[in-house]
Short mmCIF file of C-alpha atoms and ligand atoms in Angstrom, two decimals:
data_model
loop_
_atom_site.label_atom_id
_atom_site.label_comp_id
_atom_site.label_asym_id
_atom_site.label_seq_id
_atom_site.Cartn_x
_atom_site.Cartn_y
_atom_site.Cartn_z
CA MET W 272 5.88 27.96 -9.56
CA ARG W 273 8.90 29.75 -8.11
CA THR W 274 9.01 31.00 -4.56
CA LYS W 275 11.82 32.35 -2.42
CA ARG W 276 10.35 30.65 0.59
CA LYS W 277 11.31 27.18 1.57
CA ILE W 278 9.03 24.36 0.58
CA ILE W 279 9.34 20.75 1.65
CA LEU W 280 7.34 18.04 -0.05
CA ILE W 281 7.31 14.50 1.28
CA PHE W 282 6.28 11.91 -1.26
CA PHE W 283 4.48 8.76 -0.12
CA GLY W 284 3.28 5.76 -2.06
CA PRO W 285 3.89 2.02 -2.22
CA PRO W 286 6.98 0.67 -3.95
CA GLY W 287 6.39 0.99 -7.69
CA SER W 288 3.90 3.84 -7.34
CA GLY W 289 6.19 6.03 -9.42
CA LYS W 290 6.91 8.39 -6.57
CA GLY W 291 10.59 8.56 -7.48
CA THR W 292 9.76 9.57 -11.05
CA GLN W 293 7.15 12.06 -9.89
CA ALA W 294 9.51 13.53 -7.28
CA GLU W 295 12.12 14.07 -10.02
CA MET W 296 9.56 15.73 -12.30
CA ILE W 297 8.41 18.13 -9.58
CA SER W 298 12.04 18.78 -8.67
CA GLU W 299 12.69 19.87 -12.27
CA LYS W 300 9.59 22.03 -12.25
CA ILE W 301 10.10 23.95 -9.01
CA LYS W 302 13.91 23.74 -8.94
CA ILE W 303 14.45 22.09 -5.61
CA PRO W 304 16.32 18.76 -5.28
CA ALA W 305 14.55 15.41 -4.94
CA ILE W 306 16.27 13.36 -2.27
CA SER W 307 15.63 9.61 -2.53
CA ALA W 308 16.35 7.50 0.55
CA GLY W 309 16.60 4.30 -1.51
CA LYS W 310 19.01 5.95 -3.93
CA LEU W 311 21.28 7.25 -1.16
CA LEU W 312 21.39 3.74 0.32
CA ARG W 313 21.96 2.00 -3.02
CA GLU W 314 24.87 4.35 -3.71
CA GLU W 315 26.50 3.15 -0.47
CA VAL W 316 26.04 -0.48 -1.54
CA GLU W 317 27.32 0.14 -5.07
CA ASN W 318 30.35 2.09 -3.77
CA LYS W 319 31.05 -0.77 -1.33
CA THR W 320 31.46 1.60 1.62
CA GLU W 321 31.46 0.23 5.18
CA THR W 322 27.82 1.34 5.48
CA GLY W 323 27.01 -0.27 2.14
CA LYS W 324 28.49 -3.61 3.18
CA ALA W 325 26.54 -3.52 6.43
CA ILE W 326 23.15 -2.88 4.78
CA GLU W 327 23.43 -4.91 1.57
CA LYS W 328 21.69 -8.01 2.93
CA ILE W 329 18.84 -6.10 4.56
CA MET W 330 18.19 -4.22 1.34
CA SER W 331 18.22 -7.29 -0.90
CA ARG W 332 15.56 -8.83 1.37
CA GLY W 333 13.45 -5.67 1.15
CA GLY W 334 13.81 -4.93 4.88
CA LEU W 335 14.28 -1.48 6.36
CA VAL W 336 17.79 -0.40 7.31
CA PRO W 337 18.29 1.05 10.83
CA ASN W 338 17.11 4.64 11.28
CA SER W 339 20.61 5.78 12.29
CA VAL W 340 22.00 4.68 8.90
CA ILE W 341 19.45 6.37 6.66
CA GLU W 342 19.14 9.47 8.84
CA LYS W 343 22.87 10.13 8.85
CA LEU W 344 22.93 10.11 5.05
CA LEU W 345 19.67 11.95 4.60
CA PHE W 346 20.07 14.73 7.15
CA LYS W 347 23.51 15.49 5.73
CA ARG W 348 22.03 15.69 2.22
CA MET W 349 19.21 17.98 3.38
CA LEU W 350 21.73 20.55 4.55
CA LYS W 351 23.54 20.86 1.22
CA LYS W 352 23.49 24.26 -0.49
CA ASP W 353 21.17 23.19 -3.31
CA ALA W 354 18.47 22.38 -0.73
CA ALA W 355 18.44 25.89 0.74
CA ARG W 356 15.10 26.74 -0.97
CA GLY W 357 13.61 23.43 0.00
CA PHE W 358 13.62 19.81 -1.10
CA ILE W 359 11.50 16.81 -1.91
CA LEU W 360 11.80 13.62 0.11
CA ASP W 361 11.14 10.27 -1.51
CA GLY W 362 11.16 7.05 0.53
CA TYR W 363 11.53 8.67 3.94
CA PRO W 364 9.92 8.59 6.49
CA ARG W 365 8.85 4.97 6.20
CA LYS W 366 7.87 4.32 9.80
CA LYS W 367 6.52 6.24 12.78
CA SER W 368 9.89 6.65 14.53
CA GLN W 369 11.40 8.11 11.33
CA GLN W 370 8.47 10.48 11.02
CA ASP W 371 9.00 11.70 14.59
CA ASN W 372 12.73 12.18 13.94
CA LEU W 373 12.04 14.04 10.70
CA ILE W 374 9.54 16.43 12.25
CA LYS W 375 12.03 17.27 15.00
CA LYS W 376 14.76 17.80 12.40
CA LEU W 377 12.58 19.98 10.16
CA GLU W 378 11.64 22.23 13.03
CA GLY W 379 15.33 23.04 13.33
CA VAL W 380 15.84 23.48 9.60
CA THR W 381 12.77 25.51 8.65
CA GLY W 382 11.72 27.29 11.81
CA GLN W 383 8.13 26.98 10.54
CA LYS W 384 6.16 23.82 9.96
CA ASP W 385 3.73 25.56 7.61
CA LYS W 386 5.58 24.84 4.38
CA ILE W 387 5.79 21.10 4.75
CA PHE W 388 3.34 19.00 2.77
CA ALA W 389 2.82 15.31 2.08
CA VAL W 390 1.94 13.96 -1.37
CA LEU W 391 0.42 10.47 -1.39
CA ILE W 392 0.41 8.58 -4.69
CA ASN W 393 -2.22 5.85 -4.44
CA VAL W 394 -1.65 2.60 -6.34
CA SER W 395 -3.28 -0.79 -5.60
CA ASP W 396 -1.23 -3.83 -4.54
CA LYS W 397 -2.26 -5.63 -7.72
CA GLU W 398 -0.85 -2.86 -9.89
CA VAL W 399 2.34 -2.69 -7.79
CA LYS W 400 3.00 -6.40 -8.42
CA ILE W 401 2.64 -5.94 -12.18
CA ARG W 402 4.84 -2.85 -12.23
CA LEU W 403 7.70 -4.13 -10.06
CA GLY W 404 7.64 -7.71 -11.36
CA GLY W 405 8.42 -6.44 -14.85
CA ARG W 406 11.02 -3.84 -13.91
CA ARG W 407 14.56 -4.33 -15.26
CA ILE W 408 17.52 -2.18 -14.37
CA CYS W 409 20.96 -1.49 -15.74
CA ALA W 410 24.15 -0.69 -13.81
CA CYS W 411 24.30 2.61 -15.75
CA GLY W 412 21.13 3.81 -14.00
CA ALA W 413 18.63 3.21 -16.81
CA THR W 414 15.37 1.43 -15.93
CA TYR W 415 12.96 -0.47 -18.16
CA HIS W 416 9.74 -2.45 -17.91
CA ILE W 417 9.27 -5.61 -19.96
CA LYS W 418 5.75 -4.50 -20.94
CA PHE W 419 5.44 -0.73 -20.51
CA ASN W 420 8.94 0.41 -21.47
CA PRO W 421 10.87 -2.49 -23.03
CA PRO W 422 14.44 -2.09 -24.28
CA LYS W 423 14.91 -2.33 -28.06
CA LYS W 424 16.76 -5.63 -27.65
CA LYS W 425 15.41 -8.00 -25.00
CA GLY W 426 17.48 -7.97 -21.83
CA ILE W 427 19.98 -5.39 -23.13
CA CYS W 428 20.30 -1.72 -22.14
CA ASP W 429 19.58 0.70 -25.01
CA LEU W 430 22.00 3.24 -23.58
CA CYS W 431 25.13 1.25 -22.77
CA GLY W 432 24.58 -2.26 -24.18
CA SER W 433 24.98 -3.99 -20.79
CA LYS W 434 22.85 -6.91 -19.65
CA LEU W 435 19.74 -5.84 -17.72
CA ARG W 436 18.94 -7.37 -14.34
CA ILE W 437 16.12 -7.64 -11.84
CA ARG W 438 16.62 -5.53 -8.71
CA ALA W 439 17.15 -7.92 -5.79
CA ASP W 440 14.13 -6.52 -3.98
CA ASP W 441 11.85 -6.77 -7.05
CA LYS W 442 11.55 -10.57 -6.76
CA PRO W 443 7.86 -11.60 -6.22
CA SER W 444 8.25 -12.84 -2.62
CA VAL W 445 10.22 -9.73 -1.71
CA ILE W 446 7.61 -7.46 -3.35
CA ALA W 447 4.91 -9.08 -1.17
CA ASP W 448 7.02 -8.43 1.95
CA ARG W 449 7.70 -4.84 0.93
CA LEU W 450 3.97 -4.22 0.49
CA LYS W 451 3.24 -5.73 3.90
CA ILE W 452 5.82 -3.47 5.54
CA TYR W 453 4.52 -0.47 3.61
CA HIS W 454 0.89 -0.87 4.70
CA LYS W 455 1.76 -1.56 8.32
CA GLU W 456 4.22 1.29 8.73
CA ILE W 457 2.71 3.96 6.53
CA ALA W 458 -0.86 4.08 7.86
CA PRO W 459 -0.09 6.05 11.07
CA ILE W 460 2.25 8.36 9.15
CA ILE W 461 -0.38 9.27 6.55
CA ASP W 462 -2.88 9.73 9.33
CA TYR W 463 -0.68 12.42 10.87
CA TRP W 464 -0.50 14.44 7.64
CA LYS W 465 -4.21 14.01 7.02
CA LYS W 466 -5.10 15.26 10.48
CA SER W 467 -2.82 18.26 10.13
CA GLY W 468 -4.48 19.18 6.80
CA ARG W 469 -1.26 18.84 4.82
CA LEU W 470 -2.02 15.76 2.75
CA ILE W 471 -2.36 15.84 -1.04
CA LYS W 472 -3.78 12.59 -2.44
CA VAL W 473 -3.23 11.66 -6.07
CA ASP W 474 -4.51 8.71 -8.11
CA GLY W 475 -1.31 6.99 -9.25
CA GLU W 476 -2.97 4.57 -11.68
CA ARG W 477 -2.91 7.00 -14.58
CA SER W 478 -0.24 7.97 -17.09
CA ILE W 479 2.95 9.51 -15.72
CA GLU W 480 1.96 12.85 -17.28
CA ALA W 481 -1.56 12.79 -15.82
CA VAL W 482 -0.23 12.02 -12.33
CA HIS W 483 2.35 14.79 -12.76
CA ARG W 484 -0.32 17.31 -13.80
CA GLY W 485 -2.41 16.35 -10.77
CA ILE W 486 0.51 16.93 -8.42
CA VAL W 487 1.52 20.22 -10.08
CA LYS W 488 -2.02 21.56 -9.73
CA SER W 489 -2.23 20.76 -6.02
CA VAL W 490 1.32 21.86 -5.25
CA SER W 491 0.87 25.15 -7.16
CA ALA W 492 -2.24 25.92 -5.17
CA LEU W 493 -0.29 25.30 -1.97
CA ILE W 494 2.67 27.40 -3.03
CA ASN W 495 0.38 30.29 -3.94
CA LYS W 496 -1.24 29.95 -0.56
CA ILE W 497 2.17 30.01 1.12
CA VAL W 498 3.43 32.98 -0.89
CA SER W 499 0.33 35.05 -0.27
CA GLY W 500 -0.14 33.79 3.29
P1 AMP O 294 13.24 2.28 -2.52
O1 AMP O 294 14.17 2.64 -3.61
O2 AMP O 294 12.56 3.47 -1.93
O3 AMP O 294 12.27 1.20 -2.91
O4 AMP O 294 14.14 1.68 -1.33
C1 AMP O 294 14.92 0.52 -1.53
C2 AMP O 294 15.31 -0.10 -0.21
O5 AMP O 294 16.11 0.84 0.56
C3 AMP O 294 14.17 -0.47 0.73
O6 AMP O 294 13.58 -1.71 0.41
C4 AMP O 294 14.90 -0.49 2.07
O7 AMP O 294 15.68 -1.65 2.21
C5 AMP O 294 15.84 0.70 1.95
N1 AMP O 294 15.21 1.95 2.42
C6 AMP O 294 14.77 2.98 1.65
N2 AMP O 294 14.25 3.96 2.39
C7 AMP O 294 14.37 3.57 3.68
C8 AMP O 294 14.00 4.14 4.93
N3 AMP O 294 13.38 5.33 5.00
N4 AMP O 294 14.28 3.45 6.06
C9 AMP O 294 14.87 2.26 6.02
N5 AMP O 294 15.23 1.64 4.87
C10 AMP O 294 14.99 2.28 3.71
#
């Protein structure tokens, strides 16, 4: 699955759909970086930068940070050398105005819209609540799930021995709000990619490997089409 031409994949899916994990796996496979909007923002908060201090509250409530904040970080990241052959976006765009800004930006970066595709990982709200409600994280970056991927010792990180915690935006009331925002904002965005024939839909309620295989198959077919087209 290697190509010299630039490919841009935009991953969509509700919180907890595993899109971050899948984006990383595809990144490994086709050797282009996965850029996570949430991760870029969390780094600002953890590093206590001016931006981080300004967005901390919004993020802990599960709200969306202003476009200007995420776009400044993201557009800078997209221009780094390692993204020259393309990149994968995870968590952006999340609303119509971001989508419009991204399309404008990509026109400048790629010169051709043809190599941009959207990957939608479908997961029901019920499943999202189970997945996120049981997620536990560690300051070292490790993540666990109390049922699907528990640490060896309850509440303690296997890797560094620190106490695990619940992400502020994984609390049940916040999860419900995040899902509401997701459905409202994402529908018109997905519609755009569907109408332009660039949408790959994947059933996200399978094993990580099965979802990965599904994405690889569709993405490979696209890359072959691009390379030969
Ligand atoms: P995620 O890791 O994708 O679940 O994102 C975590 C949090 O970061 C979200 O709940 C938002 O507060 C913020 N965030 C992530 N992506 C965006 C975005 N595209 N626009 C605005 N806020 C975002």
